[in-house]
Coordinates of C-alpha atoms in Angstrom, one line a residue:
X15 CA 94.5 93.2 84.8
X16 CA 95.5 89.9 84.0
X17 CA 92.7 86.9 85.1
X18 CA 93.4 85.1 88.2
X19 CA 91.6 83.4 91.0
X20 CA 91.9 87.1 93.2
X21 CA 90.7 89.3 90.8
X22 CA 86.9 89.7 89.8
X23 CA 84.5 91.4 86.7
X24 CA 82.4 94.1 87.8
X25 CA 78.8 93.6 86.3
X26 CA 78.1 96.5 85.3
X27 CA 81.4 97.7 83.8
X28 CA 82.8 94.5 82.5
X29 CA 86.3 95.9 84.0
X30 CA 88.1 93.1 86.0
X31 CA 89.9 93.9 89.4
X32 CA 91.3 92.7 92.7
X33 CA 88.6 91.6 94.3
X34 CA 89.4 93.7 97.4
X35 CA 89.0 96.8 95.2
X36 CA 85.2 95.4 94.5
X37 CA 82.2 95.3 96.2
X38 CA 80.3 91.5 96.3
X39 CA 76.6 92.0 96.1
X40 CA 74.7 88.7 97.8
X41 CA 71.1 87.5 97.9
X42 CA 69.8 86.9 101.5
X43 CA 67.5 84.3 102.7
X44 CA 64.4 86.5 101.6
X45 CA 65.8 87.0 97.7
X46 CA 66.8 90.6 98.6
X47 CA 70.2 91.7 97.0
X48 CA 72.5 93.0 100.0
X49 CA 75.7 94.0 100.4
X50 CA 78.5 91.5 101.5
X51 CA 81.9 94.1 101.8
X52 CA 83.7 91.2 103.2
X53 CA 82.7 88.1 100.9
X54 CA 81.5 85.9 103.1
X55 CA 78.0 85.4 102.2
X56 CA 77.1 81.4 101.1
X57 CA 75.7 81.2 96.9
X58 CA 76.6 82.6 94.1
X59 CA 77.3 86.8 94.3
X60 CA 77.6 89.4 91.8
X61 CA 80.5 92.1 91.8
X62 CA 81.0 95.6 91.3
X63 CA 83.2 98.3 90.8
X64 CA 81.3 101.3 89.6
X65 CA 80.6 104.5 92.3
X66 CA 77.5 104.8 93.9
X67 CA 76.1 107.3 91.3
X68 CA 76.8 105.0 88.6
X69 CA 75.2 102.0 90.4
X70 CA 71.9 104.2 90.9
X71 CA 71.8 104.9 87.5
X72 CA 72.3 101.5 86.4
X73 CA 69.1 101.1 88.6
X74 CA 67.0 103.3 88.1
X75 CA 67.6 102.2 83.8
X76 CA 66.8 98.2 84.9
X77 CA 70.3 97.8 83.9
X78 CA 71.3 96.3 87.3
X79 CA 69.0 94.2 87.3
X80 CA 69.6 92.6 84.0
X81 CA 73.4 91.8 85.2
X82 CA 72.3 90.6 88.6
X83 CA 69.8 88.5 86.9
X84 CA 72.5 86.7 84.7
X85 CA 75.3 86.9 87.5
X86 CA 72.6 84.7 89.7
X87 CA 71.1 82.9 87.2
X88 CA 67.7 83.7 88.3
X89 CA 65.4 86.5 87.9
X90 CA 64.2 85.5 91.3
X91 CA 65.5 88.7 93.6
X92 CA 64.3 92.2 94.8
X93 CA 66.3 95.1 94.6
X94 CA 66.1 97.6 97.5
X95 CA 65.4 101.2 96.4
X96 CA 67.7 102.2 98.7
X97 CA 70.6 99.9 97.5
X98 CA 73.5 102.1 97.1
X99 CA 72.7 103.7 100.5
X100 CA 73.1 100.0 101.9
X101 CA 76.1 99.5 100.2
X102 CA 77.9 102.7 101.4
X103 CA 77.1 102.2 104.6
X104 CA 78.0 98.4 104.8
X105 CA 81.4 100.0 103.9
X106 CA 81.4 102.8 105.8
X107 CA 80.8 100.5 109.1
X108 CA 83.6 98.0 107.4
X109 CA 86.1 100.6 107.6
X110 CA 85.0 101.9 111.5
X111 CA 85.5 98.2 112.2
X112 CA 88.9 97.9 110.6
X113 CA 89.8 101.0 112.6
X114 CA 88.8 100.1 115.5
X115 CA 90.7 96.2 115.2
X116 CA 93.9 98.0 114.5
X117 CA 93.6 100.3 117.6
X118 CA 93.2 97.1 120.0
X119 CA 95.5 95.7 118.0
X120 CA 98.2 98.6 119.1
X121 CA 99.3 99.9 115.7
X122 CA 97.2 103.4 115.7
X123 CA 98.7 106.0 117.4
X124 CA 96.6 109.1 118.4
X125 CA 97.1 112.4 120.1
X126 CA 98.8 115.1 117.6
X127 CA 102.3 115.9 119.8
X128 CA 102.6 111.5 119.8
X129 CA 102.2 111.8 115.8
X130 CA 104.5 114.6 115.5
X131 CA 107.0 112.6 117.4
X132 CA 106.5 109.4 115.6
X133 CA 106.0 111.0 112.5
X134 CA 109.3 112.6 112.8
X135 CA 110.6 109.7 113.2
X136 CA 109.6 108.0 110.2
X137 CA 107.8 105.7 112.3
X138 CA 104.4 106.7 110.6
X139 CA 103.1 104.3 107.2
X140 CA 99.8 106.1 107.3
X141 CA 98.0 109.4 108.5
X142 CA 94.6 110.1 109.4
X143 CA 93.3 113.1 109.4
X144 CA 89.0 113.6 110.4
X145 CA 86.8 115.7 108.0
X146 CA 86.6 118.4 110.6
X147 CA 90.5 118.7 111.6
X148 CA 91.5 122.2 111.7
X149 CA 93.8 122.9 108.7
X150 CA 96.3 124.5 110.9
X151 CA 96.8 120.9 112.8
X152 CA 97.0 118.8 109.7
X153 CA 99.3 120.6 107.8
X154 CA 101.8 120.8 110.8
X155 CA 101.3 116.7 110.6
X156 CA 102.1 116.1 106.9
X157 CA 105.1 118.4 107.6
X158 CA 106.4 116.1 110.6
X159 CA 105.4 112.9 107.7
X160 CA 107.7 114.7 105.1
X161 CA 110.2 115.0 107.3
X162 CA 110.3 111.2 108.1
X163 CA 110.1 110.3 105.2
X164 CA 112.9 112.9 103.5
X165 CA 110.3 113.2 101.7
X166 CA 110.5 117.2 102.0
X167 CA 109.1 119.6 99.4
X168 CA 107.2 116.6 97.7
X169 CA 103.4 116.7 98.3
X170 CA 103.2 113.7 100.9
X171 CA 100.2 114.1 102.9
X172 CA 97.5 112.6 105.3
X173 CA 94.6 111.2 103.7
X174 CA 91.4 113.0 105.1
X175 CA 88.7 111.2 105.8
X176 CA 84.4 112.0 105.0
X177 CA 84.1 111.2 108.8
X178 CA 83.9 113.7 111.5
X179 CA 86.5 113.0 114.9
X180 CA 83.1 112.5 117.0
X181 CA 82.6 109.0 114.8
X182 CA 86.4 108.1 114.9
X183 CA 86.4 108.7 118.4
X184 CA 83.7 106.0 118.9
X185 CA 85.3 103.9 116.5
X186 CA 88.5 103.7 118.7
X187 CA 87.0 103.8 121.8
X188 CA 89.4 107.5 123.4
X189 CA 88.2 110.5 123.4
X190 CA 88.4 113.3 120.7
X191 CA 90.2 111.4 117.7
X192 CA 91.1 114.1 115.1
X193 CA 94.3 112.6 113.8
X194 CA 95.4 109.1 113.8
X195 CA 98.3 107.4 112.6
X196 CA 99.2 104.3 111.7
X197 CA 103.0 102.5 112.9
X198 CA 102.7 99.3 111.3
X199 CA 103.5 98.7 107.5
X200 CA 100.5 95.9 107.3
X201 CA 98.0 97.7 109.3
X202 CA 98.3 100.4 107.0
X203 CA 97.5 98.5 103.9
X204 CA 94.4 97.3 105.3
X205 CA 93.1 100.6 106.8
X206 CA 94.0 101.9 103.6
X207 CA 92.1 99.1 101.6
X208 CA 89.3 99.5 103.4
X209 CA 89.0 103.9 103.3
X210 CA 89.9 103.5 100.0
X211 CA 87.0 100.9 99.0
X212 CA 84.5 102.7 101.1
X213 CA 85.3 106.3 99.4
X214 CA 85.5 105.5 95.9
X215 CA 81.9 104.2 96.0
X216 CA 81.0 107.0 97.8
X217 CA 82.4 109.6 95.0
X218 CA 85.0 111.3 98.3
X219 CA 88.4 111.5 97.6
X220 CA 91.0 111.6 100.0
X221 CA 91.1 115.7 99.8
X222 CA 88.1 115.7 101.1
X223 CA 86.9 116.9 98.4
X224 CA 84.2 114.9 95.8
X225 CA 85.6 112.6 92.6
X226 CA 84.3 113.9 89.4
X227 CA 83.9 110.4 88.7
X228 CA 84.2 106.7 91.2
X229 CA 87.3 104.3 90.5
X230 CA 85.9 102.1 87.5
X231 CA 84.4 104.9 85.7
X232 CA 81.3 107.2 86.2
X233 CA 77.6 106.4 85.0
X234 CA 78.5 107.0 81.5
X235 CA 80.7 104.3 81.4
X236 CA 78.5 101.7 82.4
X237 CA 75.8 102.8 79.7
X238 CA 76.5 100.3 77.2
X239 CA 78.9 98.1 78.9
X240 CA 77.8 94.0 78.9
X241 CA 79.6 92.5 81.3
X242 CA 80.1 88.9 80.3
X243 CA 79.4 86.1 83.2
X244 CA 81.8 85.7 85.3
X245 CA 81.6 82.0 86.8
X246 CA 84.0 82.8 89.9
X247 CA 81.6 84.2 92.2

């Protein structure tokens, strides 16, 4: 990807991205490195890119803390052990959040026979399925998705999610959640951004099923990378 003022290097893999594909790491008032999923934090931040497995690894080699310490400029920080678990979570609740802005926003629709219907008519941009829908329920969805899409015989589908409809439902705010659509073209680039973001760092792809490796490459490809400094933090 070609340098410009919206994309960012990862640390740790010296591969350079869209900032919203990355992760910006922050020191707090205290000198601990936290999370900060939406950029907002004041200083300078470090970026990454790499999965949660290859960030651990990273740490647990003092490779981490190398490229924090020259994405800083100071070797003036604490690590948490439990860094990575921050992180995913940070995104985790970052995605919830979006969720629940776009339902009082009024572009999620919920309740499979309202899907079907919008679905149908090619009013749905993005499907939701939880990671405890019945299989029976969401294949009758991506059907009615096809469909409004004429996108028949291809292998359009909803994108399932490592949340369970008891957390969506909270997220939203109505009761049982197990499918959710989406009927607005922008909403569903940002709910998508931010599930997207959150699984790849957690290893889940959108099967449901576990990445053999995150987007920017697993812990291998981190083991001799040296990022160079990137001076837009």
């Amino acid at each position: 990807m070609t340098p410009n003022e919206n994309t960012r290097r990862c640390i740790l893999s010296g591969e350079r991205d869209a900032r919203a594909g990355l992760v910006r790491l922050a020191l707090g008032p205290d000198g601990t490195v936290a999370p900060d999923v939406r950029a907002r934090a004041p200083g300078r931040g470090a970026w990454i890119g790499v999965d949660r497995a290859a960030l651990e690894a990273a740490q647990h080699k003092g490779k981490l803390k190398g490229a924090l310490a020259r994405a800083f400029k100071t070797a003036d920080f604490t690590i948490p052990a439990d860094l990575g678990a921050r992180i995913a979570e940070a995104l985790r609740r970052n995605a919830l959040d979006r969720l629940g802005l776009e339902a009082r926003g009024g572009t999620l629709v919920t309740g499979s026979e309202r899907i079907e219907t919008a679905a149908r008519r090619g009013q749905v941009h993005l499907l939701l399925h939880a990671g405890d829908a019945g299989v029976d329920g969401s294949r009758k969805l991506d059907q009615a998705l096809r469909v409004g899409t004429d996108s028949e015989g291809s292998e359009l589908k909803g994108l399932v999610l490592a949340l369970p409809r008891t957390i969506l439902s909270l997220a939203l705010g109505r009761e049982n959640v197990v499918h959710i659509a989406v009927n607005d073209r922008g909403a569903a680039e940002r709910v998508r951004e931010a599930l997207a973001r959150w699984h790849d760092f957690i290893g889940r792809d959108f099967d449901g099923q576990p990445c053999e490796t995150g987007s920017q490459g697993s812990s291998a490809a981190v083991e001799d990378a040296v990022a160079p400094i990137d001076e837009n933090d």
